[in-house]
Structure formats: structure tokens, C-alpha cells
Short mmCIF file of C-alpha atoms and ligand atoms in Angstrom, two decimals:
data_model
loop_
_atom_site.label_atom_id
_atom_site.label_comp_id
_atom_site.label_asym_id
_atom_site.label_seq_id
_atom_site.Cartn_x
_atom_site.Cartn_y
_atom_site.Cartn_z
CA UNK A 1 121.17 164.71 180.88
CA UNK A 2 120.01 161.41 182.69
CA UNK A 3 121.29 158.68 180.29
CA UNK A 4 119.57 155.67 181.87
CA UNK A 5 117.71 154.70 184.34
CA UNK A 6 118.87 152.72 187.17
CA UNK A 7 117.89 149.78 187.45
CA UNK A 8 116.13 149.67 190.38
CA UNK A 9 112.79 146.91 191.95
CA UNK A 10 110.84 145.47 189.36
CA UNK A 11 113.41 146.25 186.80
CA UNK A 12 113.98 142.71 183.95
CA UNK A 13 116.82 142.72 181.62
CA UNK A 14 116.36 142.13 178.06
CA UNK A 15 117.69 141.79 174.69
CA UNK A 16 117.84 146.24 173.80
CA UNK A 17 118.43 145.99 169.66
CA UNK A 18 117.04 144.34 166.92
CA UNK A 19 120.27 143.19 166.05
CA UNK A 20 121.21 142.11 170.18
CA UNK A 21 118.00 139.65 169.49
CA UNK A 22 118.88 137.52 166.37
CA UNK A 23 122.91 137.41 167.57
CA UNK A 24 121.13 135.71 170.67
CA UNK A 25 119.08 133.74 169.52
CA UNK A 26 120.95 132.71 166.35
CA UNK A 27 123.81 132.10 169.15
CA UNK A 28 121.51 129.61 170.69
CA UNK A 29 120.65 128.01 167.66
CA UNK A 30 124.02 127.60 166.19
CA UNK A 31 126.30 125.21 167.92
CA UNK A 32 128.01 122.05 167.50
CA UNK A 33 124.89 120.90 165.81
CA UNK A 34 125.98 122.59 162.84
CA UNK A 35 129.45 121.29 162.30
CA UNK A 36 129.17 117.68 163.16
CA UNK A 37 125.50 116.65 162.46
CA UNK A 38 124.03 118.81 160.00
CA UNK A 39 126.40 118.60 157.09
CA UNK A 40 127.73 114.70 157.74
CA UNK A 41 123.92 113.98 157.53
CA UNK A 42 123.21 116.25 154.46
CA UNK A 43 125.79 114.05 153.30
CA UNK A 44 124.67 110.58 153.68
CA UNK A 45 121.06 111.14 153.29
CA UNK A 46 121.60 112.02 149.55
CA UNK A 47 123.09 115.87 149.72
CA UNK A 48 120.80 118.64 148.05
CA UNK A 49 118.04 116.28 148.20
CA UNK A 50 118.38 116.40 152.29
CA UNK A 51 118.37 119.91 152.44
CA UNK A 52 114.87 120.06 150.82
CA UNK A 53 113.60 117.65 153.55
CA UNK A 54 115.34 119.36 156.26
CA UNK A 55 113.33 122.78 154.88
CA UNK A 56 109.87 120.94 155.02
CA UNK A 57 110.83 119.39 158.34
CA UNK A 58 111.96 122.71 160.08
CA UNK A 59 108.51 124.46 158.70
CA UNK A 60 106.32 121.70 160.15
CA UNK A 61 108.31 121.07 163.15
CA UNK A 62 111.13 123.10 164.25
CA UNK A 63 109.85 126.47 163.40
CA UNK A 64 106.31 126.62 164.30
CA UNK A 65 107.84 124.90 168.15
CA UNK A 66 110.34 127.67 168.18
CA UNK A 67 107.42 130.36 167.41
CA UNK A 68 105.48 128.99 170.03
CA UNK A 69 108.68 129.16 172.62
CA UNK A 70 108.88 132.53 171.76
CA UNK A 71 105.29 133.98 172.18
CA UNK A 72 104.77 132.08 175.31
CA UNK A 73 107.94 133.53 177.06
CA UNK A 74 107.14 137.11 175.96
CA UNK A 75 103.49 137.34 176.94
CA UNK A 76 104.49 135.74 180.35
CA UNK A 77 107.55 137.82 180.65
CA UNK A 78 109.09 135.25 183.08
CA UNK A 79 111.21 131.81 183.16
CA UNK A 80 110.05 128.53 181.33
CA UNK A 81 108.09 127.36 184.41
CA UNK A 82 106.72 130.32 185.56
CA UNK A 83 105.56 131.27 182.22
CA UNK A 84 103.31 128.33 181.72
CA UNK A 85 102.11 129.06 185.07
CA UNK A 86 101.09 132.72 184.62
CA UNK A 87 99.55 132.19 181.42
CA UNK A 88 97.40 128.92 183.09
CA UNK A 89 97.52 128.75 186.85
CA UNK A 90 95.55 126.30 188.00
CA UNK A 91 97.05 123.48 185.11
CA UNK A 92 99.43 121.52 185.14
CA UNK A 93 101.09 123.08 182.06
CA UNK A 94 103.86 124.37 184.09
CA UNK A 95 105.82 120.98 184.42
CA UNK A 96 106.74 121.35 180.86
CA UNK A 97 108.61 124.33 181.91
CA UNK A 98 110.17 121.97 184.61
CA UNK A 99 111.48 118.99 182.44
CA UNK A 100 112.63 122.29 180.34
CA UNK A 101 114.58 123.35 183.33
CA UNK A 102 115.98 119.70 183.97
CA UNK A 103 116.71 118.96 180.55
CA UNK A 104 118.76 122.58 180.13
CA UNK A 105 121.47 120.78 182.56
CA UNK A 106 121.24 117.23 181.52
CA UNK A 107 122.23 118.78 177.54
CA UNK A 108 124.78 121.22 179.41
CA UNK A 109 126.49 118.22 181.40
CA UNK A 110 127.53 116.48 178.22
CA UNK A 111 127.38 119.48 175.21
CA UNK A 112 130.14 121.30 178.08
CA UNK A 113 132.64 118.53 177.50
CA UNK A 114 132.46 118.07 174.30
CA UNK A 115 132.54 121.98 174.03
CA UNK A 116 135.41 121.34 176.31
CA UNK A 117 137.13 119.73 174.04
CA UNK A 118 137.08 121.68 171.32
CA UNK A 119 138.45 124.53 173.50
CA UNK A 120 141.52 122.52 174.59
CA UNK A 121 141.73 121.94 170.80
CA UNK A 122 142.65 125.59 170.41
CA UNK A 123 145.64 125.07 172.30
CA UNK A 124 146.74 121.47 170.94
CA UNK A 125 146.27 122.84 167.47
CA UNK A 126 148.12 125.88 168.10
CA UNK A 127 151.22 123.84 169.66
CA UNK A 128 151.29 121.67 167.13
CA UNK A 129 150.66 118.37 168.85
CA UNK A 130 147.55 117.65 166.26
CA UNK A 131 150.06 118.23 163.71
CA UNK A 132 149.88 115.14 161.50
CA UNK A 133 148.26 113.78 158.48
CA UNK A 134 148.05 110.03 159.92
CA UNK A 135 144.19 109.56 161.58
CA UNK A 136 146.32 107.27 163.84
CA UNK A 137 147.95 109.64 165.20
CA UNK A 138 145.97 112.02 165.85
CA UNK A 139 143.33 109.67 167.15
CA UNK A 140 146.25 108.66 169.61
CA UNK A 141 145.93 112.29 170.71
CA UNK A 142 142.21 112.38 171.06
CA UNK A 143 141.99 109.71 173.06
CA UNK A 144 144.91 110.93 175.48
CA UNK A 145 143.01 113.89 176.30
CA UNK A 146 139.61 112.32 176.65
CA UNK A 147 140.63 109.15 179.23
CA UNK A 148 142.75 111.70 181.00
CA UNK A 149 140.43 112.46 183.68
CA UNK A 150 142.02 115.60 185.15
CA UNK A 151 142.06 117.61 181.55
CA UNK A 152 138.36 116.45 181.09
CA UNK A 153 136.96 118.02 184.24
CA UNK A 154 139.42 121.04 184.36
CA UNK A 155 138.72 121.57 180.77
CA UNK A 156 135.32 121.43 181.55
CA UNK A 157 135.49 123.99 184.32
CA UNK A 158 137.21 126.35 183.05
CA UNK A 159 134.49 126.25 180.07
CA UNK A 160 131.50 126.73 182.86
CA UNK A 161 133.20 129.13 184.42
CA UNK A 162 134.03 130.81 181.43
CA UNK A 163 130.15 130.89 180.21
CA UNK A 164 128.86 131.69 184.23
CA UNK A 165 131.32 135.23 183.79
CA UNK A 166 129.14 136.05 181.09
CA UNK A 167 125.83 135.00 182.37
CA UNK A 168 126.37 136.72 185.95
CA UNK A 169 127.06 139.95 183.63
CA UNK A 170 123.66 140.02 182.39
CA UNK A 171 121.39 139.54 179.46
CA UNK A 172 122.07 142.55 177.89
CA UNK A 173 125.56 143.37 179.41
CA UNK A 174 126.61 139.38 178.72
CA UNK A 175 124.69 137.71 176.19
CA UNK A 176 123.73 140.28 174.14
CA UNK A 177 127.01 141.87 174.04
CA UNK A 178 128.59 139.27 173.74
CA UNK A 179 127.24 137.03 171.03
CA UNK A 180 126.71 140.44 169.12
CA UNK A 181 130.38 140.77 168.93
CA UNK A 182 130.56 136.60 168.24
CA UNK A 183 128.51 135.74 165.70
CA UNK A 184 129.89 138.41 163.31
CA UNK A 185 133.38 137.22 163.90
CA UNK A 186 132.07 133.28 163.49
CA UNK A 187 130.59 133.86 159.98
CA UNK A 188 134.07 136.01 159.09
CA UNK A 189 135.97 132.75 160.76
CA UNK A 190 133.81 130.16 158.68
CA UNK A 191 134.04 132.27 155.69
CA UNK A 192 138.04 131.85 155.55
CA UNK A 193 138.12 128.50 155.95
CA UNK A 194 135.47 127.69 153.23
CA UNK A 195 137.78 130.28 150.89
CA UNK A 196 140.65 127.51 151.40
CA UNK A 197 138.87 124.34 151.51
CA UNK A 198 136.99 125.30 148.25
CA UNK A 199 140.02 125.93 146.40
CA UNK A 200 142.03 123.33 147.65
CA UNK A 201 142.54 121.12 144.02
CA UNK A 202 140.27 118.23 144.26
CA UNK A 203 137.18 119.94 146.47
CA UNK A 204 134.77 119.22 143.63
CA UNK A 205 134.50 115.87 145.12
CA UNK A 206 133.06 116.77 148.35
CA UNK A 207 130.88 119.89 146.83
CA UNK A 208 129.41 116.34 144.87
CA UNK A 209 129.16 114.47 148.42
CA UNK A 210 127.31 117.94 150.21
CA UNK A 211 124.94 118.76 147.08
CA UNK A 212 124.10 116.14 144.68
CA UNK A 213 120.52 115.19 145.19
CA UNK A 214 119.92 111.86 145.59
CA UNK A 215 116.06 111.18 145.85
CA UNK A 216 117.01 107.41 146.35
CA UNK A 217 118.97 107.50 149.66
CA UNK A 218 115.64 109.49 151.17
CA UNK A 219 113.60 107.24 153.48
CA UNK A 220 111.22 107.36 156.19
CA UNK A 221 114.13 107.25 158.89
CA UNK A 222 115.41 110.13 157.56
CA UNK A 223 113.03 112.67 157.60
CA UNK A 224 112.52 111.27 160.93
CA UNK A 225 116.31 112.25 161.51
CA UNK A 226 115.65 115.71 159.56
CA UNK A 227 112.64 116.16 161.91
CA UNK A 228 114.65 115.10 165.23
CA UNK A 229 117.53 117.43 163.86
CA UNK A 230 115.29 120.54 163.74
CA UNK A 231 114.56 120.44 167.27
CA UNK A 232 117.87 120.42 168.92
CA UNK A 233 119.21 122.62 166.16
CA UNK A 234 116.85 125.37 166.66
CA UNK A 235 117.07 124.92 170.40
CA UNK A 236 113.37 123.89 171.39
CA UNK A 237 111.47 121.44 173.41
CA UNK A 238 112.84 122.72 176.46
CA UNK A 239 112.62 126.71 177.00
CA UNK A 240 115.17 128.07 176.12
CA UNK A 241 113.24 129.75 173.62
CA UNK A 242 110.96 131.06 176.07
CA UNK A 243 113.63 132.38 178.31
CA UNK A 244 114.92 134.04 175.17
CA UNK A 245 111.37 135.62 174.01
CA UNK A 246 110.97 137.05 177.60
CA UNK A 247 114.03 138.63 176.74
CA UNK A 248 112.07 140.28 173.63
CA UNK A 249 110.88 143.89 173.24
CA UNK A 250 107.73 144.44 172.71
CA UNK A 251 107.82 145.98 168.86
CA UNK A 252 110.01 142.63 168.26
CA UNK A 253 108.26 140.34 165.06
CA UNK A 254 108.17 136.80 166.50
CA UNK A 255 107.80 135.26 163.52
CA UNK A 256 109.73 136.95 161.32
CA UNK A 257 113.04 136.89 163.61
CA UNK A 258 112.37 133.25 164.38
CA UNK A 259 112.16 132.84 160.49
CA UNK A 260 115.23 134.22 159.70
CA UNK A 261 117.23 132.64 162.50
CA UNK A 262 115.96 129.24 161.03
CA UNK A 263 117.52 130.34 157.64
CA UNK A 264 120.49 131.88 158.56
CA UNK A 265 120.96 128.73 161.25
CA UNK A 266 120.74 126.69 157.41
CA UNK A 267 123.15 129.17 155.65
CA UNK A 268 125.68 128.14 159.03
CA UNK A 269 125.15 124.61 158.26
CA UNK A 270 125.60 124.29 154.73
CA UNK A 271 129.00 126.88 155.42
CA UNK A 272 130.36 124.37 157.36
CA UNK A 273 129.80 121.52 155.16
CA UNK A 274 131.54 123.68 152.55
CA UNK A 275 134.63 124.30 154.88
CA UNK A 276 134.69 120.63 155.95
CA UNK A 277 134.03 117.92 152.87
CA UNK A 278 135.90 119.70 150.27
CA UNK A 279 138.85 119.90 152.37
CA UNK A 280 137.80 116.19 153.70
CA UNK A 281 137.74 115.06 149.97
CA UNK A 282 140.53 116.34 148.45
CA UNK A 283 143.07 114.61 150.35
CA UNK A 284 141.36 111.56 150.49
CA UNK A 285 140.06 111.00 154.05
CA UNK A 286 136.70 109.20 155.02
CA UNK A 287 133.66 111.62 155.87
CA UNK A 288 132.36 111.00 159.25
CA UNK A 289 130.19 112.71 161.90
CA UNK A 290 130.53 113.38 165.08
CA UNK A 291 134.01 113.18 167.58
CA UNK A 292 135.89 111.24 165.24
CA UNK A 293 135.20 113.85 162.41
CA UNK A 294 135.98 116.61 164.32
CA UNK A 295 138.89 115.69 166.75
CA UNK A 296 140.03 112.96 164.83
CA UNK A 297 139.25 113.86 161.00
CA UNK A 298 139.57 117.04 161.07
CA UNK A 299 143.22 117.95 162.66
CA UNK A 300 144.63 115.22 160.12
CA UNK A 301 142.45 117.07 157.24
CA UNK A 302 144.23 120.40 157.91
CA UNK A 303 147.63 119.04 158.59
CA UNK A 304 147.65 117.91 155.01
CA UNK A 305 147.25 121.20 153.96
CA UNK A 306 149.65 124.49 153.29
CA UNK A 307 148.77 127.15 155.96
CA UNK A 308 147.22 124.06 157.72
CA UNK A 309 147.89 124.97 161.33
CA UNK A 310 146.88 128.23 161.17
CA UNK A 311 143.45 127.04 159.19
CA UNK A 312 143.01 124.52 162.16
CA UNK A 313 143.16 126.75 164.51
CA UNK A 314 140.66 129.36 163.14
CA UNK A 315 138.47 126.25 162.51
CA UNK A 316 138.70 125.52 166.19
CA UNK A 317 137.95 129.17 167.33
CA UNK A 318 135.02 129.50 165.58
CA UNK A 319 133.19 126.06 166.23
CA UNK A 320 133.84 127.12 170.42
CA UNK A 321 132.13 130.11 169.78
CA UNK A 322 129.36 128.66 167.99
CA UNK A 323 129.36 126.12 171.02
CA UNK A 324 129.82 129.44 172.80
CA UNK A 325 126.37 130.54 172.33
CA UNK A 326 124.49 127.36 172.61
CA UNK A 327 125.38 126.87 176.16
CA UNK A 328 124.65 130.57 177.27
CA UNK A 329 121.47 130.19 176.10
CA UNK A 330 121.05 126.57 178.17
CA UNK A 331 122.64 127.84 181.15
CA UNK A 332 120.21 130.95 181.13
CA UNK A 333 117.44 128.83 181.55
CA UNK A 334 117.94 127.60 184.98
CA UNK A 335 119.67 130.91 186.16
CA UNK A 336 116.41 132.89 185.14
CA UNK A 337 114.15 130.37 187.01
CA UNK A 338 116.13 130.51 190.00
CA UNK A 339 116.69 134.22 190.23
CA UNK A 340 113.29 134.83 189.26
CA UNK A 341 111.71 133.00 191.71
CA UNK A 342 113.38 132.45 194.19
CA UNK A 343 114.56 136.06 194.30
CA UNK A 344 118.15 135.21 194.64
CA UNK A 345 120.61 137.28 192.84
CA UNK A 346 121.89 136.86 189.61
CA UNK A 347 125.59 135.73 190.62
CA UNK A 348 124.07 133.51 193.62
CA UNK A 349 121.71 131.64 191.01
CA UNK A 350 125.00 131.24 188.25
CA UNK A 351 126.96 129.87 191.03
CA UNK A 352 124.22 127.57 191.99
CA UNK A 353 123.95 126.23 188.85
CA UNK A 354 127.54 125.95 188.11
CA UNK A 355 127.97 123.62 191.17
CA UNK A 356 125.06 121.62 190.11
CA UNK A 357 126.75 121.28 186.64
CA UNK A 358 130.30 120.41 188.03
CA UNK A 359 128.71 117.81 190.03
CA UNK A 360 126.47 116.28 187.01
CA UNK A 361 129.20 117.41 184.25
CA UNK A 362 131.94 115.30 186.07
CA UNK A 363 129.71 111.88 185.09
CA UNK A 364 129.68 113.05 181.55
CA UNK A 365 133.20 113.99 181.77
CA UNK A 366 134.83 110.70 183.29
CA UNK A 367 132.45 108.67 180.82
CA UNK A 368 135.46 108.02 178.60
CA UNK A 369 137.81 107.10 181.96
CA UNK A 370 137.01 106.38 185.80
CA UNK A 371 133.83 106.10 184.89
CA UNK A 372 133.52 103.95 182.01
CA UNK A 373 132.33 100.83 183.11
CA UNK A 374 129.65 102.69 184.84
CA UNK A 375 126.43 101.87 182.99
CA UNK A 376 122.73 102.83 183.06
CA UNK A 377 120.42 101.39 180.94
CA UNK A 378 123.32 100.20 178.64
CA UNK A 379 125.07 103.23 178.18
CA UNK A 380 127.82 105.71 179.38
CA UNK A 381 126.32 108.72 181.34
CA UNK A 382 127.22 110.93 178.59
CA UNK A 383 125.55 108.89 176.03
CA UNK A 384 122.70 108.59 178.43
CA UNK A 385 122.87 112.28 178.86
CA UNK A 386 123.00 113.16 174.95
CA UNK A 387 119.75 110.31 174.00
CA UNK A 388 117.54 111.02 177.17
CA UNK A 389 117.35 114.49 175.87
CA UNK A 390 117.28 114.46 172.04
CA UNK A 391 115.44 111.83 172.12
CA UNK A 392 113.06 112.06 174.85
CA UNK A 393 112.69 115.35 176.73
CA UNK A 394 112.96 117.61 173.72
CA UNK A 395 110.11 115.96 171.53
CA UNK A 396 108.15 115.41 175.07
CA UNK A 397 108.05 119.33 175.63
CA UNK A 398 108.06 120.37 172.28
CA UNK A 399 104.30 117.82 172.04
CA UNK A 400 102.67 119.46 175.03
CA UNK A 401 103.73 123.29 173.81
CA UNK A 402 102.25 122.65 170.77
CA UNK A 403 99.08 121.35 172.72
CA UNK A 404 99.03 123.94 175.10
CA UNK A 405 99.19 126.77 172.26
CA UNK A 406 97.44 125.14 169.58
CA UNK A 407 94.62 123.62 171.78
CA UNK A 408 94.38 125.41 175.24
CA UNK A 409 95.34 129.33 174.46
CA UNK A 410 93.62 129.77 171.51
CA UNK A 411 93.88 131.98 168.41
CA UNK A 412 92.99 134.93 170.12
CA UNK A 413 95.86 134.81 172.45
CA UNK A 414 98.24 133.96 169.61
CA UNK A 415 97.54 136.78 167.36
CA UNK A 416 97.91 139.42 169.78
CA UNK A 417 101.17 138.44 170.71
CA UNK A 418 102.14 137.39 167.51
CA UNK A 419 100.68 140.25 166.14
CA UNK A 420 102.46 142.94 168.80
CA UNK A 421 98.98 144.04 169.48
CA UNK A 422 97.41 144.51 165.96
CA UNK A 423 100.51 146.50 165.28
CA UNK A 424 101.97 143.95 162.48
CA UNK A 425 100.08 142.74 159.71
CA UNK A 426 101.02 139.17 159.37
CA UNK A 427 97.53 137.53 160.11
CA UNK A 428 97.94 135.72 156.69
CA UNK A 429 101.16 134.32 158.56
CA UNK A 430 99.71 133.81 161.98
CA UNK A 431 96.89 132.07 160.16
CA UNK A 432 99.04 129.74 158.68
CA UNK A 433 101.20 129.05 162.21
CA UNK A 434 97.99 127.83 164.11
CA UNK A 435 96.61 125.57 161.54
CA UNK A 436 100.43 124.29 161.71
CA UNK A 437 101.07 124.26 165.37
CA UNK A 438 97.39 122.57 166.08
CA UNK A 439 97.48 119.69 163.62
CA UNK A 440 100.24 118.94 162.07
CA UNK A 441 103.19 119.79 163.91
CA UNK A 442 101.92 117.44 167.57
CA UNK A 443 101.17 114.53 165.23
CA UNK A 444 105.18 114.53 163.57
CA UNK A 445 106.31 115.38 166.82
CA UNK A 446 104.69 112.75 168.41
CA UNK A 447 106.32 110.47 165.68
CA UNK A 448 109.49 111.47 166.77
CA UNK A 449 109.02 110.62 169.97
CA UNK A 450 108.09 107.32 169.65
CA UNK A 451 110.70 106.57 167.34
CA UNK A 452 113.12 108.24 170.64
CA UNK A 453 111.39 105.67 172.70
CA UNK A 454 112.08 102.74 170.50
CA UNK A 455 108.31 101.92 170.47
CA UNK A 456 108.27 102.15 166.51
CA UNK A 457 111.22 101.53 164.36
CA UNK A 458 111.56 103.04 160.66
N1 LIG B 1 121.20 124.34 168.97
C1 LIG B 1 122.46 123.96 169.53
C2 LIG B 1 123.29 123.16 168.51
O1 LIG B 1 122.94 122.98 167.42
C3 LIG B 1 122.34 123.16 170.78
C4 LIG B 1 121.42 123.73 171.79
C5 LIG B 1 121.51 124.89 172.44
C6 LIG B 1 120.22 123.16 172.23
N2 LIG B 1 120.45 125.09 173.27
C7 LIG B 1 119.64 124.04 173.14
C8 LIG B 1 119.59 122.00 171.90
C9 LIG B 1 118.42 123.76 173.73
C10 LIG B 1 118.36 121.72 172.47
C11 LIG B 1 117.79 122.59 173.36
O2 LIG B 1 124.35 122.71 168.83
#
């Protein structure tokens, strides 16, 4: 019997299962975001209370961009740029696909070192040279590794080389199989940790910290930040989502997968939280986001603890594999523009890439040594990097695909895709997306942006 068919001209890989799909795409979406934003910010911006606004702000914004993403790139059945330009070709609609391609390695320049980073972290934990309860200390050994510039840039390439092997393997033979067999193992991972930090004595202090609504500490600035957070968390504004939905098979429910990615992308979030801030509580340390929480923070957090090394070390597993994940999905977006159009194979287009992001990455990764005087526009390349994206790009492309759905394809369009051809019966749901996704969603987006631009300030 003929298993499967070769593939042979005209063939396109794709996502195969159900389950292949959201471990993709919930790859994409979880990543570093989750550990050192999302909590640390649920945190500050009065706990439960934050979570509510984050919801809202993910339905309004987030969600209905991600939705969008999606149908475009599985009508089109191509690459961010050449999707916009099947669906219109004579428009300029197409050069959102491009700042989509630009911005995939702008993020990947930076996100790889600091991914970097917590890959070499595997090692230092597991050695025992992060073994310390003094933040001095171990910010001594952060900042060894990070003005070191040979371990930044080897660390760096050994993590793009380490995500090109699985991208020249394939969409279904690498990503798919791949972040089917991660995510599982990063929920188990997360799950363990949480089990200790929660019943570490004294971890009712940070459950307080992560949950206790506080109505007060919510402003305008942050549901701007809740807003700003659902884009890059969700991975939008720049096509990877529409890579990914090209990926889609046809009897695949856009909505309803991009629903539960956004929730299960939450339950990730609040996880971590719960494996961080009790832990970060209970012996007394200072919650933080960011670098210092994580490489700094963190190590000294563990070190404090029984087990501790061995708890560090799964901790530092599981946030590279959510990191894992994020930066397949980025690095497919160039790859499948570049094999798809310019015909060049798979491996040639990986390898293309990865040179362009070990020339761009090394900027980013010499920011904190050879490089650190070097300043444009006031910053460090790999601060430049991180704003120019999240803060421009991402709401930029996220405005005009809202536009370009909402007002230029039309409900028609939408609810055939949307709807798998009549097949689903969601139009109460589709319904509700366009009135979304034409009004409300450009306006709060363009907010965003122009708080990214510094042209209003909240
Ligand atoms: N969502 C990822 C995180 O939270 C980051 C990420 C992956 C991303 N792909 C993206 C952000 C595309 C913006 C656009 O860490």
C-alpha cells in the first residue's frame, strides 16, 4: 500500500493534525513574553485586577489581529508579502507583508540573545556557578557572560543554528514535530516548579502580589501596556501569523484555535507568575521584570531553596523552549518568503537568513560590550532593536491588517474563510469579529502606536 505521496512540484508543507496546529502556534505565542513581562506586570498594575484588563485588551486587540493574520495567510496560501499581494494585486497592501518580513529579523536579532542567554543558563545552573543566594553575586555572573563578547555571539550561534536544523527540516517534519513534543513537556516543566514554589512556607505573599485586585493602580498607561502586551504576546503585527495560517488545513476553525491559543497563552502566563513570585516572596527578594529578574533574581531565588539547583535548572529548560518556539515561528517568516518566491530551496533560504541574522544579531549581541558606546537615536542596538519593533512595526502592521480586512476585503471574503466555506456555523462569531476588526480594534491600535512614537504620553 502507497503510504504517502511524494512530494513532488507544486507540493506546500503544512501543519497535518489538529493538535500539530495549536503546539505551533501556541509555540509562537508563548515565549519569553510570558516569564518576564506578563506576570511582573500583572504584578505592578494591581494583580487580578490586570488580568481582567489584559482579557478586554486581547479581545479588542490582540485576538481579532491574530484572526485576521490567520485568514489572510490561509486564503492566500503563501508568505506574508505574497499573501497581501494575491489577495490585492494591484495595491500596495503587500508592503505590510514586507515591514512583516523586516521586522521578523530585527525581533530575532535581539529575542536570539537574550534566548541565548537563557540557554547558556542551562549549563551555568547545572555547574553550579549561579549557585548563590547573594543578588551580588550572581549579578557578578550575569554580567561576566553578557560583556564577554565571544560567549554572546557563540551563544548566539549555536542558538540560530540550533533553530535553522529545525526549520530546514520542515514545517511538518520540524515545527510541527517538534513543538508537538515541546509544549507538552513545557507545561509538565512549569507545572513542577509551581508544585515547589507554591509550597515553599511563606508563598502566600506573592500569590497576594500576582492576584489581589487592585482597581486603584489601573490607569490609562496601563491598558495601554495591556494593549501593547497583547500584540507581541500573541505574535502579530508582523506575519507570522499568516505564515502560520498558510500552514492551516482547510477543515481548521480559525477562530476557535486562535481563541484557545489566546487562553491557554494566559493559563502559561499566570503559571509562571505562580512558579516565580511565590518562590520570589518567600525568601524575601525584590520582584522585578525583565534580565535582572530572570538572570539575576531568579538563580539567587532558587539557590535559597532545598532541591534548588535542580529546580533552576528545569526552570531554565523550560523558559528556552518556550523561547524555543517563538523564534521558529519568526525565523519561518523570512525562510517562507524567500523559498517561496524566489524558488530557492528550503536549506538555501535558512542559510540565507541565518547569515543575515549573524551579521544583524552580532550588534544586538556586543550591545552590552564592543559595542556599547555605539548609539542610535540614544540607545544600544539591542534596545533599538527591542522598541523599533514593539513599539513601532508591530502596531504599524497590525493598523493596516485591520484596514485591509475590515475595510478593503469585506465581509464576504471573511466569512468564507472564516467560515471553511459555510461548513462551520459561527456567523454569530464572525459577526462579532468584523464589527471588532473594522472599528474598534484600528482606533486602540492606532493609540498604541502613537503612544510607541512618543507623540502622546499617558
Ligand atoms: N510571542 C513571543 C513572546 O511572548 C514573541 C514572539 C514570537 C513575537 N513571534 C513574534 C512577537 C512575532 C512579535 C511578533 O515571547
Amino acid at each position: 500500500m502507497k503510504m504517502q505521496q511524494a512530494p513532488g512540484k507544486g507540493f506546500r508543507d503544512g501543519f497535518t493534525t489538529n493538535l500539530g496546529v495549536i503546539a505551533a502556534t501556541l509555540g509562537s505565542a508563548v515565549g519569553l513574553g510570558n516569564i518576564w513581562k506578563f506576570p511582573y506586570l500583572t504584578g505592578v498594575n494591581g494583580g487580578a485586577a490586570f488580568i481582567i484588563i489584559y482579557l478586554l485588551c486581547t479581545l479588542l486587540v490582540g485576538l481579532p489581529v491574530m484572526i485576521t493574520e490567520l485568514i489572510i495567510g490561509r486564503r492566500a496560501r503563501a508568505d506574508a508579502i505574497t499573501s497581501l499581494q494575491k489577495l490585492e494585486p494591484r495595491q500596495p497592501w503587500y508592503l505590510v507583508g514586507v515591514s512583516g518580513v523586516i521586522a521578523a529579523f530585527l525581533i530575532l536579532a535581539f529575542y536570539s540573545e537574550v534566548a541565548c542567554w537563557v540557554f547558556a543558563y542551562i549549563f551555568k545552573a547545572a555547574s553550579g556557578v549561579l549557585a548563590s543566594t547573594d543578588p551580588e553575586v550572581t549579578s557578578q555572573a550575569f554580567a561576566n557572560m553578557i560583556t564577554n563578547p565571544v560567549q554572546s555571539l557563540v551563544w548566539q550561534w549555536i542558538v540560530l543554528v540550533f533553530i535553522s536544523v529545525i526549520i530546514i527540516a520542515g514545517v511538518s517534519k520540524g515545527i510541527e514535530a517538534m513543538t508537538k513534543r515541546l509544549v507538552p513537556c513545557l507545561f509538565l516543566l512549569l507545572l513542577l516548579v509551581c508544585a515547589r514554589s507554591l509550597t515553599l512556607p511563606g508563598a502566600a505573599e506573592g500569590l497576594g502580589f500576582l492576584f489581589k485586585p487592585d482597581f486603584s493602580k489601573v490607569t490609562w498607561a496601563t491598558v495601554l501596556t495591556a494593549m501593547g502586551l497583547s500584540f507581541f504576546k500573541l505574535s502579530v503585527g508582523m506575519g507570522t501569523m499568516i505564515t502560520y495560517g498558510s500552514y492551516f488545513r482547510d477543515d481548521q476553525n480559525i477562530p476557535g484555535t486562535a481563541a484557545r491559543v489566546m487562553l491557554a497563552d494566559v493559563a502559561v502566563s499566570i503559571l509562571a507568575g505562580l512558579a516565580i513570585f511565590p518562590a520570589v516572596f518567600a525568601f524575601g527578594f525584590e520582584p522585578g521584570a525583565g534580565p535582572k529578574l530572570l538572570f539575576i533574581t531568579i538563580p539567587a531565588v532558587f539557590s535559597s531553596m532545598p532541591l534548588g539547583g535542580v529546580f533552576m535548572v528545569i526552570f531554565f529548560i523550560l523558559t528556552a523552549i518556550a523561547a524555543t518556539g517563538a523564534m521558529l515561528s519568526l525565523m519561518e517568516v523570512p525562510v517562507a518568503f524567500i523559498s517561496g518566491r524566489l524558488g530557492w530551496s528550503r536549506t538555501t533560504a535558512t542559510l540565507v537568513t541565518l547569515a543575515g541574522l549573524v551579521l544583524l544579531g552580532s550588534t544586538a549581541a556586543l550591545s552590552n560590550s564592543t559595542m556599547a558606546d555605539f548609539k542610535l537615536l540614544g540607545m544600544t542596538m539591542f534596545d533599538l532593536l527591542d522598541y523599533s519593533t514593539s513599539n513601532v512595526l508591530l502596531p504599524l502592521g497590525g493598523l493596516f491588517l485591520c484596514l485591509f480586512i475590515g475595510w478593503r476585503w469585506g465581509l464576504e471574503n471573511i466569512r468564507r474563510t472564516a467560515s471553511n466555506e459555510g461548513s462551520l456555523n459561527n456567523d454569530a462569531v464572525i459577526g462579532a469579529f468584523y464589527a471588532v476588526v473594522k472599528f474598534v480594534t484600528p482606533l486602540l491600535v492606532f493609540v498604541v502606536l502613537l503612544n510607541g512614537l512618543g507623540i502622546i504620553k499617558l
